Amino acid sequence: MTTKIGILGYGNLGRGVEKAVLKNSDIELKAIFTRRNPKDLKVNSSAQVCSVDDIENWKDKIDVLIICGGSATDLPVQTPKYAKLFNVVDSFDTHANIPQHFSAVDEIAKSSKKIGIISVGWDPGMFSLNRLYANCILPDGKDYTFWGKGVSQGHSDAIRRIDGVLDARQYTIPVNEALEAVRSGKNPELSTRQKHTRECFVVLKEGADAKKVEQEIVTMPNYFADYDTTVHFISKEELDKNHSAIPHGGFVLRCGETSDNTKHLIEYSLKLDSNPEFTSSVLIAYARAAHRLNKEGQCGCKTVFDIAPAYLSPKSNQELISTML
Amino acid sequence: MTTKIGILGYGNLGRGVEKAVLKNSDIELKAIFTRRNPKDLKVNSSAQVCSVDDIENWKDKIDVLIICGGSATDLPVQTPKYAKLFNVVDSFDTHANIPQHFSAVDEIAKSSKKIGIISVGWDPGMFSLNRLYANCILPDGKDYTFWGKGVSQGHSDAIRRIDGVLDARQYTIPVNEALEAVRSGKNPELSTRQKHTRECFVVLKEGADAKKVEQEIVTMPNYFADYDTTVHFISKEELDKNHSAIPHGGFVLRCGETSDNTKHLIEYSLKLDSNPEFTSSVLIAYARAAHRLNKEGQCGCKTVFDIAPAYLSPKSNQELISTML
């Protein structure tokens, strides 16, 4: 079965989905929808580029719409809105607001008889799945999530807003000693400072005061004050040359006991050259699932917790059993 | 909802299930069924000990029967047989025969309107799930599975069958350099010898020829000939003191590309103090799922690929979303 998809939004994530399609022979990219003037959009595929205003015309031409907007303002509006017309998949990642987003999408997807899969990616997404599986197997245990090494877009943006800063890139780095303490089965209590450090590469504007900028970064509440933060001042050329990639990753661990002094450690980790390309690849797998579930007559909002793993694969159940079980 | 379970077979696995019940407040162990004389069985719970001949009387008293027999001769008979009467879960792990076992259980479970979940544990089981998820996310990539460090029961048995051997314990050990080559993204081709080594602790019978026994071990086809094998001769006291535990574990890795030179590594690993206790804990989670699926009217044979993760948890979907997503 082929799944025909559309992409809404052509930023890092949208371009990632466009690339991921090339690795999945059963997925066909039909259209890219944009709020910009379609003529101004240079895309890397033969997909039709359309104004989002014309999206309703595609109602019967695509099986799933992958919504590649941001979680702050785009997705809370777009995902419910387009669940009226399409099966939709998004990567909504504002953890605290997921219940509200779920309800909004669920109500509309149920009335339109479509599937909406929200919060797909790696965290939320694959990390969530691993937390869930590990908790079900080891109910008596303790969870740990570490992020990095990777670029935090939010923290990079926060530095860029400081007076005197031209550009910046921030890396979140897990503390190896903390990771090893968890792996050793000690079930440590770890403070924010003990789990991650932050490393910043900053390009100053001409005449800016480096000491002052550094002070403003390391004392910034919520973003940096609770962490050991290192600041490096570099040239714009150096930033562009060595820090233009968007790597990320992290670790989900659970250590638990099944009886006295009988411990078990479950560890899942990701090391990603490109955060948006990996997230996009997860979105594609769940787009396939959305299409199949809807074909079976299911509707409403789902998360990764609600999807049986076999739905993500283009292979038949028999093939899966004989090659992967 | 409470799930009332029975255990069939009281070996390492059955005792593990008995322990796992204590960590799951929604699971109630009602009965342990044995082929031995029930009076001879000392159990560690208040469950009723019954002869397997009386199992039919329990048809309406338990929700799920966890079948804790061996894959060689017990499960191929028991799982289909008891799927006539109960929802069943087993840990059938003869990979090559899973399709056949699936068909046998499916036919009977469909006619009895029960659920049968087969091949539950960690390999097959959690390792299979991780292979599947990783393959769906990174279709262009390469899989690796490493086992250990852990006790291989089959290899220990093979040594015990050698003339002059009183007792033995064999550890399978992943080769660290091979693991690191995979993690580095090199996608290496690895021979059997390059992936694992084997370490044997052997107690000789009085008068046995150590050199001859060692030679017989390291040249044994299928079991040891293709591996670098180390043999240590120790006393029975030393074996009992230092090698009575049944630890195991391993690694599932997939490295793949989403576009040219953009690589991603997904790694899942387990470090288990007790192989049977961990396997039992997975069985309990899937017993909960079997009960819930059957309550919803589903029937037939399932594997871990067919079960949406949320079914494994006693928590409500809302709770899962707000605590783990």
XYZ file of C-alpha atoms in Angstrom:
650
model
C 0.000 0.000 0.000
C 1.278 3.449 -0.913
C 0.734 6.398 1.414
C 0.400 9.774 -0.285
C 1.485 12.594 1.970
C 1.506 16.370 2.073
C 3.847 18.561 4.100
C 2.625 21.740 5.771
C 5.530 24.102 6.503
C 8.898 24.017 4.779
C 11.450 24.727 7.514
C 14.086 22.315 8.860
C 11.433 19.724 9.710
C 9.558 19.975 6.404
C 12.798 19.608 4.471
C 13.642 16.621 6.683
C 10.344 14.928 5.783
C 11.055 15.608 2.093
C 14.392 13.768 2.490
C 12.921 10.914 4.547
C 10.415 10.169 1.765
C 13.358 9.139 -0.453
C 14.212 6.337 2.006
C 10.646 4.933 2.066
C 9.474 3.474 -1.229
C 5.846 3.190 -0.095
C 5.564 6.907 0.742
C 4.782 9.401 -2.007
C 5.159 13.134 -1.448
C 2.404 14.863 -3.416
C 2.383 18.460 -2.184
C 4.152 20.986 0.016
C 1.896 23.640 1.512
C 3.288 27.012 2.520
C 2.081 30.290 3.969
C 4.628 32.056 1.763
C 4.139 32.754 -1.926
C 4.519 29.276 -3.503
C 6.561 30.799 -6.319
C 9.235 31.877 -3.844
C 9.745 28.357 -2.462
C 12.615 26.322 -3.907
C 12.025 22.686 -2.975
C 14.164 19.591 -3.504
C 11.532 17.270 -4.929
C 8.952 17.078 -7.678
C 6.143 17.703 -5.188
C 3.693 20.425 -6.101
C 4.188 23.616 -4.076
C 0.861 25.114 -3.054
C -0.475 27.929 -0.959
C -1.966 26.717 2.288
C -5.104 28.591 1.210
C -5.683 25.908 -1.435
C -5.221 22.983 0.929
C -8.909 21.985 0.908
C -8.602 21.022 -2.784
C -6.243 18.248 -1.703
C -8.778 16.591 0.571
C -9.030 13.453 -1.555
C -5.545 13.559 -3.055
C -3.402 12.878 0.001
C -3.742 10.247 2.721
C -1.864 12.038 5.500
C -0.806 15.629 6.142
C 2.434 15.959 8.108
C 2.314 19.260 9.967
C 5.803 20.695 10.341
C 5.106 23.897 12.263
C 6.363 25.022 15.649
C 4.842 23.960 18.951
C 4.540 27.458 20.403
C 1.957 28.991 18.066
C 1.579 26.896 14.862
C 0.585 23.396 15.949
C -2.028 24.287 18.604
C -3.999 25.933 15.768
C -2.987 23.889 12.711
C -3.310 20.304 13.942
C -6.943 20.563 15.109
C -7.808 22.726 12.088
C -6.487 20.294 9.476
C -7.743 17.195 11.314
C -11.099 18.278 9.880
C -9.849 17.441 6.388
C -6.940 15.005 6.709
C -5.290 12.326 8.767
C -2.585 14.398 10.462
C 0.707 13.796 12.244
C 2.608 16.407 14.232
C 5.626 16.712 16.533
C 4.052 18.893 19.236
C 6.664 18.961 21.988
C 5.487 21.336 24.714
C 5.164 18.534 27.281
C 2.980 20.476 29.725
C 0.357 21.309 27.082
C 0.027 17.875 25.481
C -3.192 16.916 27.346
C -4.887 20.094 26.090
C -3.595 19.584 22.533
C -4.751 15.954 22.642
C -8.311 16.968 23.580
C -8.506 19.604 20.862
C -7.325 17.197 18.147
C -9.378 14.275 19.479
C -12.683 16.131 19.350
C -12.243 17.245 15.760
C -10.663 14.014 14.453
C -13.536 12.008 15.915
C -16.147 14.137 14.200
C -14.272 14.093 10.860
C -13.506 10.367 11.235
C -9.782 11.019 10.742
C -6.702 9.970 12.694
C -4.478 12.560 14.381
C -1.178 11.357 15.835
C 0.454 14.023 17.989
C 3.809 14.492 19.719
C 5.728 12.218 17.366
C 9.535 12.430 17.304
C 12.141 11.390 19.836
C 11.265 13.390 22.963
C 8.317 13.230 23.064
C 8.289 10.093 20.947
C 10.873 7.349 21.089
C 12.082 8.455 24.529
C 8.486 8.381 25.811
C 8.004 4.858 24.457
C 11.122 3.697 26.213
C 10.035 5.289 29.493
C 6.690 3.499 29.167
C 8.038 0.045 28.284
C 10.680 0.246 31.017
C 8.148 1.349 33.645
C 5.795 -1.502 32.771
C 8.583 -4.103 33.017
C 10.239 -2.685 36.135
C 7.484 -1.026 38.206
C 9.866 -0.790 41.175
C 12.586 1.475 39.790
C 13.735 4.942 38.900
C 13.790 6.829 35.564
C 16.482 9.071 34.205
C 16.542 11.106 30.985
C 19.704 12.854 29.796
C 19.821 15.044 26.687
C 22.758 15.671 24.389
C 25.311 16.190 23.325
C 23.276 18.460 21.100
C 22.187 21.878 20.016
C 19.358 23.448 21.989
C 17.528 25.857 19.702
C 15.764 27.564 22.616
C 18.972 28.225 24.514
C 20.768 29.429 21.380
C 17.902 31.862 20.766
C 18.061 33.101 24.365
C 21.730 34.023 23.919
C 21.024 35.753 20.598
C 18.567 38.060 22.352
C 21.346 39.459 24.586
C 22.584 42.947 23.730
C 25.898 42.791 21.880
C 25.442 39.234 20.538
C 25.480 38.728 16.765
C 24.989 34.944 16.706
C 25.268 31.964 19.053
C 25.044 28.209 19.338
C 24.421 26.342 22.618
C 25.223 22.678 23.305
C 23.589 20.680 26.090
C 26.019 18.047 27.385
C 25.194 15.164 29.738
C 27.609 14.775 32.653
C 29.400 11.472 32.224
C 29.861 10.843 35.966
C 26.094 11.192 36.482
C 25.378 8.747 33.645
C 27.870 6.272 35.092
C 26.331 6.586 38.565
C 22.941 5.664 37.090
C 24.423 2.743 35.129
C 26.113 1.430 38.264
C 22.689 0.868 39.842
C 23.133 3.412 42.627
C 19.799 5.139 41.803
C 21.341 8.539 42.601
C 19.349 11.700 43.303
C 20.723 14.154 40.744
C 20.305 17.922 40.733
C 19.921 19.872 37.489
C 23.568 20.964 37.768
C 24.769 17.390 38.231
C 23.028 16.064 35.114
C 23.973 18.478 32.331
C 26.476 21.184 31.488
C 25.971 23.910 28.887
C 28.571 25.090 26.384
C 28.012 28.279 24.394
C 29.746 29.537 21.240
C 29.083 33.237 20.858
C 29.849 35.767 18.121
C 29.952 39.335 19.451
C 28.890 42.475 17.620
C 31.644 45.002 17.080
C 32.435 46.895 20.268
C 30.418 44.570 22.547
C 31.717 43.893 26.082
C 32.628 40.165 26.289
C 32.789 40.096 30.113
C 29.324 41.615 30.374
C 27.799 39.243 27.804
C 29.347 36.225 29.527
C 27.971 37.366 32.882
C 24.518 37.844 31.400
C 24.568 34.329 29.929
C 25.749 32.385 32.963
C 23.321 34.131 35.340
C 20.248 33.926 33.070
C 17.435 32.391 35.145
C 15.825 29.100 33.920
C 18.163 28.870 30.939
C 21.674 28.915 32.480
C 21.768 29.931 36.159
C 21.223 26.350 37.407
C 23.978 24.872 35.204
C 27.739 24.955 34.915
C 28.040 26.996 31.745
C 31.104 27.605 29.586
C 31.194 30.508 27.118
C 33.553 30.667 24.135
C 33.776 33.771 21.978
C 34.485 32.939 18.346
C 34.305 34.591 14.931
C 31.247 34.385 12.676
C 33.326 32.374 10.188
C 34.252 29.835 12.854
C 30.610 29.524 13.967
C 29.431 28.925 10.416
C 32.212 26.456 9.717
C 32.152 24.336 12.885
C 28.696 24.837 14.393
C 26.164 24.847 11.561
C 24.974 21.251 12.028
C 22.056 20.426 14.337
C 23.164 17.247 16.126
C 21.349 15.950 19.210
C 20.586 12.816 21.143
C 20.365 11.552 24.670
C 19.732 8.677 27.031
C 16.688 7.164 28.738
C 17.565 4.817 31.586
C 15.586 2.901 34.139
C 17.112 0.875 36.915
C 14.796 -1.355 38.929
C 14.596 -4.375 41.204
C 12.566 -7.520 40.661
C 13.453 -8.907 44.107
C 15.871 -8.043 46.910
C 19.282 -7.169 45.461
C 18.308 -8.316 41.985
C 18.706 -5.260 39.777
C 18.214 -4.596 36.090
C 19.245 -1.680 33.913
C 17.382 -0.736 30.726
C 19.109 1.891 28.598
C 18.042 3.518 25.334
C 20.174 6.083 23.583
C 20.246 8.149 20.418
C 23.195 9.827 18.702
C 21.829 11.972 15.895
C 23.742 13.925 13.259
C 20.601 15.917 12.513
C 17.799 16.414 15.015
C 15.220 17.536 12.382
C 16.069 14.732 9.927
C 15.671 12.072 12.609
C 12.415 13.597 13.878
C 11.146 13.676 10.284
C 11.948 9.993 9.854
C 9.855 9.162 12.910
C 7.025 11.314 11.512
C 7.055 9.320 8.255
C 6.744 5.998 10.092
C 3.757 7.300 12.065
C 2.197 8.785 8.897
C 2.163 5.239 7.511
C 0.461 4.070 10.722
C -2.112 6.900 10.570
C -3.075 5.894 7.034
C -3.418 2.202 7.922
C -5.382 2.829 11.122
C -7.783 5.112 9.289
C -8.206 2.529 6.490
C -9.288 0.119 9.240
C -11.964 2.583 10.281
C -10.270 4.074 13.338
C -10.401 7.756 14.168
C -9.536 10.268 16.898
C -6.327 11.467 18.474
C -3.510 9.016 19.218
C -0.025 9.193 20.652
C 2.894 6.802 20.193
C 1.518 4.905 23.213
C -1.616 3.927 21.279
C -0.008 2.533 18.130
C 0.953 -1.142 17.873
C 4.530 -1.235 16.528
C 3.649 -3.376 13.468
C 1.642 -0.440 12.018
C 4.882 1.523 11.554
C 6.360 -0.980 9.132
C 5.645 -1.486 5.428
C 6.382 -5.200 5.926
C 3.678 -7.820 6.436
C 3.230 -9.379 9.868
C 4.638 -12.664 8.557
C 7.740 -10.917 7.260
C 8.199 -9.062 10.549
C 7.935 -12.267 12.555
C 10.448 -14.125 10.427
C 12.990 -11.301 10.131
C 12.842 -9.257 13.333
C 11.186 -11.173 16.175
C -8.858 -3.586 36.886
C -7.268 -6.624 38.519
C -5.825 -9.432 36.426
C -5.979 -12.883 38.004
C -3.231 -15.134 36.731
C -2.138 -18.732 36.908
C 1.367 -20.065 36.380
C 2.004 -23.318 34.552
C 5.424 -24.747 35.430
C 7.423 -23.862 38.508
C 11.049 -23.659 37.351
C 13.217 -20.535 37.239
C 10.695 -18.711 35.074
C 7.640 -19.698 37.113
C 9.358 -18.592 40.315
C 10.276 -15.340 38.569
C 6.624 -14.699 37.686
C 5.684 -15.405 41.306
C 8.165 -12.696 42.398
C 7.104 -10.220 39.704
C 3.502 -10.378 40.930
C 4.660 -8.756 44.190
C 5.754 -5.658 42.228
C 2.412 -5.288 40.399
C -0.522 -4.415 42.660
C -3.120 -5.057 39.929
C -1.948 -8.641 39.324
C -3.224 -11.441 41.552
C -1.611 -14.875 41.495
C -4.377 -17.445 42.055
C -2.838 -20.808 41.211
C 0.374 -22.591 40.279
C -0.088 -25.659 38.078
C 2.472 -28.448 38.087
C 3.042 -31.824 36.462
C 4.646 -32.978 39.722
C 2.688 -34.022 42.776
C 1.296 -30.697 44.092
C 2.091 -31.812 47.645
C 5.806 -31.927 46.790
C 5.919 -28.320 45.588
C 7.095 -25.684 48.062
C 6.042 -22.289 46.713
C 6.749 -18.782 47.974
C 3.240 -17.362 47.835
C -0.266 -18.064 49.031
C -1.291 -19.254 45.559
C -3.030 -22.617 45.412
C -0.795 -25.389 44.075
C -2.691 -27.668 41.714
C -2.067 -30.589 39.440
C -2.118 -29.594 35.785
C -4.764 -32.330 35.390
C -7.226 -30.099 37.266
C -6.535 -26.997 35.195
C -9.894 -27.056 33.413
C -11.635 -26.326 36.727
C -9.909 -22.931 36.707
C -11.431 -21.854 33.401
C -13.482 -19.050 34.948
C -11.240 -18.318 37.916
C -8.189 -16.875 36.186
C -7.921 -14.257 33.445
C -4.550 -15.258 32.008
C -2.376 -18.374 32.190
C 1.353 -17.682 32.000
C 3.027 -20.743 30.540
C 6.526 -21.135 31.941
C 7.719 -24.258 30.146
C 10.683 -24.774 27.834
C 10.669 -23.929 24.128
C 12.029 -27.277 22.961
C 9.185 -29.600 23.909
C 6.790 -27.928 26.413
C 5.525 -24.751 24.743
C 4.802 -26.149 21.243
C 2.271 -28.450 22.928
C 1.128 -26.433 25.955
C 0.455 -23.001 24.470
C -1.971 -24.153 21.750
C -3.539 -26.668 24.156
C -4.305 -24.159 26.908
C -5.338 -21.403 24.481
C -8.543 -23.469 24.240
C -9.349 -22.561 27.847
C -7.441 -19.407 28.757
C -5.817 -16.252 27.540
C -2.196 -17.376 27.470
C 1.254 -15.774 27.404
C 4.500 -17.618 26.732
C 8.189 -16.926 26.139
C 8.727 -19.259 23.165
C 12.239 -18.430 21.974
C 13.181 -20.834 19.181
C 13.358 -18.048 16.579
C 13.175 -20.333 13.532
C 9.976 -22.032 14.695
C 8.008 -18.935 15.713
C 5.915 -18.767 12.486
C 4.754 -22.365 13.011
C 4.051 -21.777 16.724
C 2.141 -18.609 15.832
C -0.139 -20.478 13.411
C -0.855 -23.255 15.891
C -1.794 -20.818 18.670
C -3.697 -18.485 16.329
C -6.019 -21.164 15.015
C -7.033 -22.364 18.450
C -7.203 -18.941 20.123
C -9.463 -17.681 17.355
C -11.880 -20.569 17.793
C -11.892 -20.260 21.598
C -12.090 -16.434 21.388
C -9.024 -16.078 23.603
C -5.806 -14.085 23.253
C -2.443 -15.856 23.003
C 0.692 -13.701 23.185
C 3.787 -15.665 22.239
C 7.550 -15.078 22.323
C 7.440 -12.531 25.147
C 10.656 -11.710 26.996
C 13.746 -9.830 25.915
C 15.034 -11.766 22.891
C 12.569 -12.413 21.391
C 10.681 -9.552 23.032
C 12.176 -6.196 23.931
C 15.100 -6.695 21.534
C 12.658 -7.514 18.718
C 10.654 -4.365 19.448
C 13.780 -2.274 19.278
C 14.829 -3.875 15.999
C 11.379 -3.098 14.574
C 11.164 0.530 15.750
C 14.723 1.238 14.596
C 14.110 -0.329 11.174
C 10.938 1.716 10.645
C 12.694 4.983 11.557
C 15.937 4.292 9.683
C 15.043 2.084 6.680
C 18.502 2.716 5.197
C 20.751 1.197 7.862
C 22.260 -1.883 9.429
C 21.251 -3.916 12.516
C 23.499 -5.428 15.136
C 22.597 -7.581 18.139
C 25.170 -8.469 20.798
C 24.415 -10.763 23.733
C 25.982 -10.720 27.183
C 27.763 -10.591 29.351
C 25.622 -13.471 30.505
C 25.126 -17.124 31.196
C 24.095 -19.245 28.248
C 22.143 -22.221 29.550
C 22.490 -24.127 26.286
C 26.266 -23.768 26.168
C 26.629 -24.664 29.849
C 24.586 -27.814 29.207
C 26.741 -28.714 26.214
C 29.856 -28.629 28.384
C 28.191 -30.701 31.095
C 27.563 -33.466 28.559
C 31.324 -33.897 27.979
C 32.905 -36.981 29.551
C 34.778 -36.064 32.729
C 32.801 -32.859 33.451
C 30.934 -32.605 36.756
C 29.478 -29.123 36.320
C 30.002 -26.019 34.180
C 28.936 -22.469 33.575
C 29.452 -20.630 30.263
C 29.442 -16.842 29.783
C 28.843 -15.179 26.411
C 30.763 -11.897 26.234
C 30.392 -9.197 23.563
C 33.688 -7.954 22.112
C 34.081 -4.333 23.104
C 36.044 -3.340 19.974
C 33.218 -4.661 17.773
C 30.618 -2.721 19.779
C 32.706 0.437 19.501
C 33.137 -0.040 15.731
C 29.344 -0.179 15.383
C 28.871 2.880 17.594
C 31.400 4.826 15.543
C 29.105 4.554 12.518
C 31.480 2.418 10.450
C 28.775 -0.209 9.720
C 31.368 -2.996 9.971
C 30.889 -6.521 8.646
C 31.518 -8.681 11.715
C 32.192 -12.401 11.791
C 30.886 -14.610 14.597
C 34.362 -14.648 16.130
C 34.629 -10.864 16.047
C 31.346 -10.269 17.889
C 31.487 -12.539 20.948
C 33.930 -14.506 23.057
C 33.024 -17.436 25.297
C 34.343 -18.032 28.802
C 33.817 -21.383 30.519
C 34.137 -22.342 34.191
C 34.399 -26.098 34.464
C 34.439 -28.514 37.408
C 36.125 -31.815 36.519
C 35.232 -35.226 37.850
C 37.972 -36.940 39.784
C 40.654 -38.310 37.476
C 39.414 -36.499 34.365
C 41.952 -35.244 31.817
C 41.799 -31.425 31.805
C 43.681 -31.019 28.513
C 41.333 -33.423 26.759
C 38.207 -31.728 28.145
C 39.488 -28.298 27.160
C 40.224 -29.527 23.633
C 36.754 -31.016 23.353
C 35.153 -27.739 24.439
C 37.037 -25.336 22.171
C 36.575 -27.525 19.066
C 32.881 -28.317 19.613
C 31.058 -27.450 16.359
C 28.250 -24.806 16.463
C 28.777 -24.174 20.165
C 32.446 -23.152 20.462
C 34.525 -23.850 17.328
C 33.697 -20.475 15.727
C 34.572 -18.474 18.856
C 37.621 -17.544 20.882
C 36.935 -19.642 23.954
C 38.654 -19.537 27.330
C 38.363 -22.467 29.741
C 38.992 -22.187 33.500
C 39.007 -25.265 35.710
C 37.684 -24.518 39.189
C 36.368 -26.383 42.217
C 32.704 -27.181 42.756
C 32.737 -24.852 45.809
C 34.073 -21.988 43.700
C 31.451 -22.579 40.991
C 28.630 -22.589 43.529
C 29.967 -19.504 45.294
C 30.828 -17.273 42.314
C 28.764 -18.584 39.412
C 25.325 -19.480 40.723
C 23.570 -16.314 39.494
C 21.979 -16.166 36.031
C 22.876 -12.696 34.746
C 22.443 -11.734 31.105
C 21.840 -8.813 28.820
C 22.973 -7.399 25.528
C 22.758 -4.656 22.944
C 20.589 -3.911 19.915
C 22.010 -1.230 17.652
C 21.019 0.245 14.343
C 23.049 2.807 12.468
C 21.450 4.453 9.455
C 21.509 7.455 7.168
C 18.684 9.887 6.459
C 20.666 11.684 3.745
C 24.254 11.724 2.469
C 26.683 11.709 5.397
C 23.915 12.297 7.926
C 24.061 9.325 10.281
C 22.089 8.303 13.328
C 22.717 5.637 15.939
C 19.933 3.988 17.931
C 21.108 1.791 20.808
C 19.126 -0.278 23.292
C 20.794 -2.285 26.009
C 19.938 -4.469 28.982
C 22.065 -5.368 31.986
C 20.199 -8.016 33.959
C 21.103 -9.541 37.319
C 18.656 -12.363 36.638
C 17.618 -13.430 33.155
C 14.530 -15.401 34.340
C 13.323 -12.649 36.716
C 13.523 -10.019 33.974
C 11.794 -12.274 31.442
C 9.063 -12.939 34.015
C 8.536 -9.231 34.511
C 7.977 -8.783 30.786
C 5.537 -11.726 30.838
C 3.489 -10.039 33.583
C 3.182 -6.792 31.579
C 1.952 -8.723 28.533
C -0.441 -10.786 30.689
C -2.077 -7.496 31.648
C -2.330 -6.619 27.946
C -3.798 -10.041 27.078
C -6.525 -9.584 29.661
C -7.416 -6.084 28.470
C -7.394 -6.989 24.770
C -9.645 -9.971 25.420
C -12.016 -7.794 27.486
C -12.294 -5.585 24.399
C -13.381 -8.615 22.390
C -10.128 -9.373 20.603
C -8.818 -12.877 20.063
C -6.125 -14.868 18.245
C -2.377 -15.024 18.452
C -0.324 -11.855 18.947
C 3.333 -10.973 19.328
C 4.900 -7.922 20.943
C 4.637 -6.253 17.506
C 0.837 -6.311 17.673
C 0.324 -4.761 21.097
C -0.010 -0.991 21.509
C 2.349 -0.014 24.365
C -0.398 1.572 26.489
C -1.967 -1.877 27.050
C 1.072 -2.900 29.104
C 0.494 -0.275 31.763
C -1.975 -0.242 34.653
C -2.147 3.549 34.304
C -4.895 5.363 32.403
C -4.086 6.971 29.057
C -4.414 10.406 30.633
C -1.949 9.499 33.352
C 0.495 8.080 30.806
C 0.324 11.221 28.682
C 0.934 13.533 31.609
C 3.701 11.505 33.276
C 5.634 9.732 30.511
C 5.032 11.305 27.110
